[in-house]
CSV table of C-alpha atoms and ligand atoms in Angstrom, one decimal:
chain,number,residue,atom,x,y,z
A,1,MET,CA,5.1,16.1,-4.2
A,2,SER,CA,4.3,19.5,-5.5
A,3,HIS,CA,3.5,19.8,-9.1
A,4,LEU,CA,6.0,20.5,-11.9
A,5,VAL,CA,5.8,23.1,-14.7
A,6,ALA,CA,7.1,22.4,-18.2
A,7,PRO,CA,6.9,25.3,-20.7
A,8,SER,CA,6.5,24.1,-24.2
A,9,ILE,CA,9.3,25.3,-26.5
A,10,LEU,CA,7.0,24.9,-29.5
A,11,SER,CA,5.7,28.4,-28.7
A,12,CYS,CA,9.1,30.1,-28.6
A,13,ASP,CA,10.6,32.2,-31.3
A,14,PHE,CA,12.5,29.6,-33.3
A,15,ALA,CA,14.9,32.3,-34.6
A,16,TYR,CA,16.0,32.8,-31.0
A,17,ILE,CA,15.8,29.3,-29.5
A,18,ALA,CA,18.9,29.7,-27.3
A,19,ARG,CA,17.6,32.9,-25.9
A,20,ASP,CA,14.2,31.3,-25.0
A,21,VAL,CA,15.8,28.2,-23.6
A,22,GLU,CA,17.9,30.6,-21.4
A,23,MET,CA,14.8,32.3,-20.3
A,24,ILE,CA,13.4,28.9,-19.1
A,25,ASN,CA,16.8,28.2,-17.4
A,26,ASN,CA,16.3,31.3,-15.4
A,27,SER,CA,12.7,30.5,-14.5
A,28,ALA,CA,11.0,28.3,-11.9
A,29,ALA,CA,10.3,25.7,-14.7
A,30,ASP,CA,11.1,22.1,-13.9
A,31,TRP,CA,11.3,20.7,-17.4
A,32,ILE,CA,11.3,21.9,-21.0
A,33,HIS,CA,8.5,20.3,-23.0
A,34,VAL,CA,9.8,19.5,-26.6
A,35,ASP,CA,7.2,18.8,-29.3
A,36,VAL,CA,8.4,16.7,-32.2
A,37,MET,CA,5.9,16.5,-35.1
A,38,ASP,CA,6.5,14.5,-38.3
A,39,GLY,CA,3.8,15.8,-40.6
A,40,VAL,CA,2.4,12.2,-40.8
A,41,TYR,CA,1.1,11.3,-37.4
A,42,VAL,CA,-0.1,15.0,-37.0
A,43,PRO,CA,-0.7,17.3,-39.9
A,44,ASN,CA,2.1,19.6,-38.9
A,45,MET,CA,5.9,19.5,-38.7
A,46,SER,CA,8.0,21.1,-36.0
A,47,PHE,CA,11.6,20.0,-35.6
A,48,GLY,CA,13.7,16.8,-35.2
A,49,ILE,CA,16.8,15.3,-33.7
A,50,PRO,CA,19.4,18.0,-34.5
A,51,VAL,CA,17.3,20.8,-33.1
A,52,VAL,CA,16.7,18.8,-29.9
A,53,ALA,CA,20.5,18.3,-29.6
A,54,ALA,CA,21.0,22.1,-30.1
A,55,MET,CA,18.5,22.8,-27.4
A,56,LYS,CA,20.3,20.4,-25.1
A,57,ARG,CA,23.5,22.4,-25.5
A,58,HIS,CA,21.8,25.4,-23.9
A,59,SER,CA,19.4,23.8,-21.4
A,60,ARG,CA,19.9,23.4,-17.7
A,61,LYS,CA,16.5,21.8,-17.4
A,62,PRO,CA,15.6,18.3,-18.3
A,63,LEU,CA,14.2,17.9,-21.9
A,64,ASP,CA,10.7,16.2,-21.9
A,65,VAL,CA,10.4,15.0,-25.5
A,66,HIS,CA,6.9,14.4,-26.9
A,67,LEU,CA,7.0,12.4,-30.1
A,68,MET,CA,4.0,13.1,-32.3
A,69,THR,CA,5.3,10.7,-34.9
A,70,VAL,CA,4.4,7.4,-36.5
A,71,THR,CA,6.7,4.5,-35.5
A,72,PRO,CA,8.2,6.5,-32.7
A,73,GLU,CA,10.2,3.3,-31.6
A,74,ARG,CA,12.5,3.8,-34.6
A,75,TYR,CA,14.1,7.0,-33.2
A,76,LEU,CA,14.3,6.4,-29.4
A,77,LYS,CA,18.1,6.0,-29.3
A,78,GLN,CA,18.7,9.1,-31.5
A,79,PHE,CA,16.4,11.3,-29.3
A,80,ARG,CA,18.1,9.9,-26.2
A,81,GLU,CA,21.5,10.7,-27.6
A,82,ALA,CA,20.3,14.1,-28.6
A,83,GLY,CA,19.6,14.7,-24.9
A,84,ALA,CA,16.0,13.7,-24.2
A,85,ASP,CA,15.5,13.0,-20.4
A,86,SER,CA,12.0,11.7,-20.9
A,87,ILE,CA,10.4,10.4,-24.1
A,88,SER,CA,6.7,10.1,-24.7
A,89,VAL,CA,5.2,8.1,-27.5
A,90,HIS,CA,1.6,8.1,-28.6
A,91,VAL,CA,-0.5,5.1,-27.6
A,92,GLU,CA,-2.3,5.5,-30.9
A,93,ALA,CA,1.0,5.4,-32.9
A,94,CYS,CA,2.8,2.6,-31.1
A,95,THR,CA,2.2,-1.0,-32.0
A,96,HIS,CA,4.4,-2.6,-29.3
A,97,LEU,CA,3.8,-0.2,-26.5
A,98,HIS,CA,5.1,-2.4,-23.7
A,99,ALA,CA,8.4,-3.2,-25.5
A,100,THR,CA,8.8,0.5,-26.4
A,101,LEU,CA,8.5,1.6,-22.8
A,102,GLN,CA,11.1,-0.9,-21.7
A,103,GLU,CA,13.4,0.3,-24.5
A,104,ILE,CA,13.1,3.9,-23.4
A,105,LYS,CA,13.9,2.9,-19.8
A,106,LYS,CA,16.8,0.8,-20.9
A,107,LEU,CA,18.2,3.9,-22.6
A,108,GLY,CA,18.0,5.7,-19.3
A,109,ALA,CA,15.1,8.0,-19.9
A,110,LYS,CA,11.7,8.3,-18.3
A,111,ALA,CA,9.1,6.5,-20.3
A,112,GLY,CA,5.9,8.4,-21.3
A,113,VAL,CA,2.7,7.6,-23.1
A,114,ALA,CA,0.7,10.3,-24.8
A,115,ILE,CA,-3.0,9.9,-25.2
A,116,ASN,CA,-5.3,11.8,-27.5
A,117,PRO,CA,-8.6,13.4,-26.6
A,118,GLY,CA,-10.6,10.8,-28.6
A,119,THR,CA,-8.9,7.8,-26.9
A,120,SER,CA,-10.3,6.2,-23.9
A,121,ILE,CA,-8.3,6.1,-20.7
A,122,ALA,CA,-9.2,2.4,-20.6
A,123,VAL,CA,-6.4,1.6,-23.1
A,124,LEU,CA,-3.9,2.4,-20.3
A,125,GLU,CA,-5.3,0.0,-17.8
A,126,ASP,CA,-2.9,-2.9,-18.5
A,127,ILE,CA,0.2,-0.8,-19.0
A,128,ILE,CA,-0.2,1.9,-16.3
A,129,THR,CA,2.3,0.4,-13.9
A,130,ASP,CA,5.0,0.5,-16.6
A,131,ILE,CA,4.5,4.2,-17.4
A,132,ASP,CA,6.5,7.0,-15.8
A,133,ILE,CA,4.5,9.8,-17.4
A,134,VAL,CA,1.1,10.0,-19.0
A,135,CYS,CA,1.1,12.9,-21.4
A,136,PHE,CA,-2.6,13.6,-21.3
A,137,MET,CA,-3.6,15.6,-24.4
A,138,ALA,CA,-6.2,18.2,-23.7
A,139,VAL,CA,-6.2,19.4,-27.3
A,140,ASN,CA,-5.7,17.4,-30.5
A,141,PRO,CA,-2.0,17.3,-31.1
A,142,GLY,CA,-0.5,19.3,-34.0
A,143,TRP,CA,-0.5,23.0,-32.9
A,144,GLY,CA,0.1,25.2,-29.9
A,145,GLY,CA,-2.5,27.8,-29.0
A,146,GLN,CA,-5.6,25.7,-29.1
A,147,SER,CA,-8.4,25.8,-26.5
A,148,PHE,CA,-8.5,23.3,-23.6
A,149,ILE,CA,-11.1,20.6,-24.2
A,150,GLU,CA,-13.4,20.8,-21.2
A,151,THR,CA,-14.3,17.1,-21.1
A,152,SER,CA,-10.6,16.5,-20.2
A,153,ILE,CA,-11.3,17.4,-16.6
A,154,GLU,CA,-13.5,14.3,-16.0
A,155,LYS,CA,-11.0,12.1,-18.0
A,156,ILE,CA,-8.1,13.4,-15.9
A,157,LYS,CA,-10.0,12.5,-12.7
A,158,LYS,CA,-10.6,9.0,-14.1
A,159,LEU,CA,-6.9,8.6,-14.9
A,160,ARG,CA,-6.1,9.8,-11.3
A,161,VAL,CA,-8.3,7.0,-9.9
A,162,LEU,CA,-6.7,4.4,-12.2
A,163,ILE,CA,-3.2,5.5,-11.1
A,164,ASN,CA,-4.0,5.6,-7.4
A,165,GLN,CA,-5.8,2.3,-7.5
A,166,THR,CA,-3.0,0.4,-9.2
A,167,GLY,CA,-0.2,2.0,-7.2
A,168,SER,CA,1.3,3.2,-10.5
A,169,LYS,CA,4.0,5.9,-10.1
A,170,ALA,CA,3.0,7.6,-13.3
A,171,LEU,CA,2.9,11.3,-13.3
A,172,ILE,CA,-0.1,12.9,-15.1
A,173,GLU,CA,1.2,15.6,-17.4
A,174,VAL,CA,-1.5,17.7,-19.0
A,175,ASP,CA,-0.6,19.0,-22.4
A,176,GLY,CA,-2.6,21.6,-24.4
A,177,GLY,CA,-4.7,24.7,-23.6
A,178,VAL,CA,-3.2,25.3,-20.2
A,179,LYS,CA,-3.4,29.1,-19.5
A,180,MET,CA,-3.1,31.3,-16.5
A,181,ASP,CA,-6.9,31.4,-16.1
A,182,ASN,CA,-7.6,27.6,-16.1
A,183,ALA,CA,-4.4,26.1,-14.6
A,184,GLN,CA,-5.7,25.9,-11.1
A,185,ARG,CA,-8.8,24.0,-12.1
A,186,ILE,CA,-6.8,21.6,-14.2
A,187,LEU,CA,-4.3,21.0,-11.4
A,188,ASP,CA,-7.1,20.3,-9.0
A,189,ALA,CA,-8.4,17.5,-11.3
A,190,GLY,CA,-5.2,15.6,-10.2
A,191,VAL,CA,-2.5,16.7,-12.5
A,192,ASP,CA,1.3,16.5,-11.6
A,193,VAL,CA,2.9,18.3,-14.5
A,194,LEU,CA,1.5,21.4,-16.3
A,195,VAL,CA,2.7,21.9,-19.8
A,196,SER,CA,2.1,25.4,-21.2
A,197,GLY,CA,3.2,26.8,-24.5
A,198,SER,CA,1.2,29.8,-25.7
A,199,GLY,CA,0.1,30.3,-22.1
A,200,VAL,CA,3.7,31.1,-21.1
A,201,PHE,CA,5.2,32.6,-24.3
A,202,GLY,CA,2.0,34.6,-25.0
A,203,GLU,CA,2.3,36.5,-21.8
A,204,PRO,CA,4.2,39.8,-21.7
A,205,ASN,CA,6.5,38.4,-19.0
A,206,PRO,CA,7.0,34.6,-19.5
A,207,ILE,CA,9.2,34.2,-16.4
A,208,ALA,CA,6.5,35.7,-14.3
A,209,ALA,CA,3.9,33.4,-16.0
A,210,ILE,CA,6.0,30.3,-15.2
A,211,GLN,CA,6.3,31.5,-11.6
A,212,THR,CA,2.5,31.9,-11.4
A,213,LEU,CA,2.0,28.4,-12.6
A,214,LYS,CA,4.6,27.1,-10.2
A,215,SER,CA,3.0,29.0,-7.2
A,216,LEU,CA,-0.4,27.3,-7.6
A,217,VAL,CA,-1.2,24.8,-4.8
A,218,ARG,CA,-3.1,21.7,-5.7
A,219,LYS,CA,-6.3,21.2,-3.7
B,1,DX5,C1,0.3,20.2,-29.1
B,1,DX5,C2,1.6,20.0,-28.3
B,1,DX5,C3,1.6,20.9,-27.1
B,1,DX5,C4,1.6,22.3,-27.3
B,1,DX5,C5,0.9,23.0,-26.2
B,1,DX5,O1,0.4,19.4,-30.2
B,1,DX5,O2,1.8,18.7,-27.9
B,1,DX5,O3,2.7,20.5,-26.2
B,1,DX5,O4,2.9,22.9,-27.4
B,1,DX5,O5,0.7,24.3,-26.6
B,1,DX5,P1,-0.4,25.2,-25.8
B,1,DX5,O6,0.0,25.3,-24.4
B,1,DX5,O7,-0.2,26.5,-26.5
B,1,DX5,O8,-1.7,24.6,-26.0
B,2,ZN,ZN1,3.3,18.3,-26.3
């Protein structure tokens, strides 16, 4: 399978969300990455359920919702009804992870687990075959525009080994600090989905930037 590209709508101009969603519709992007922050799990707030529903009304690409919230299990149904096609919860925020993943699948969405830079890949060992997407954080969650944490490369390779060894179907989605000048290297570590916010929206021609990310070939 060739890799997927998911621009992060967090870096769009929120005064013109429909316009920026339409830009993604017209691009080579596979998904739209949607960052929900509650101001508790992360020290920042972004947007919630009504805004995701509004994006859905304009989007022709699947919405990949990344919940940076405490007790994410409380809102799964609402986000699914708002139009989330995949829902990732943080392993650090979710007490009953196995049950939560089953619930997401029961709602008909892909089940994702997000993991922070300070959390060991080992916590995924016993759950990896139940996961559809590992949202691998290469920055600390909370803001777009941060620098890629270099030690992520070795961690991604470890995660790739874990997935291959267990026969898990999980996709590795790298989230944070993915730019035009490091995307190839990150992809080569074994990534399946490239999320990029400021890397796409910070370019003079975001459609071309998405195309550049999509044209990379994983070695
Ligand atoms: C960070 C978010 C990321 C963010 C990535 O908390 O989870 O999805 O939008 O932004 P960039 O690509 O600018 O690092
Ligand atoms: Zn994210």
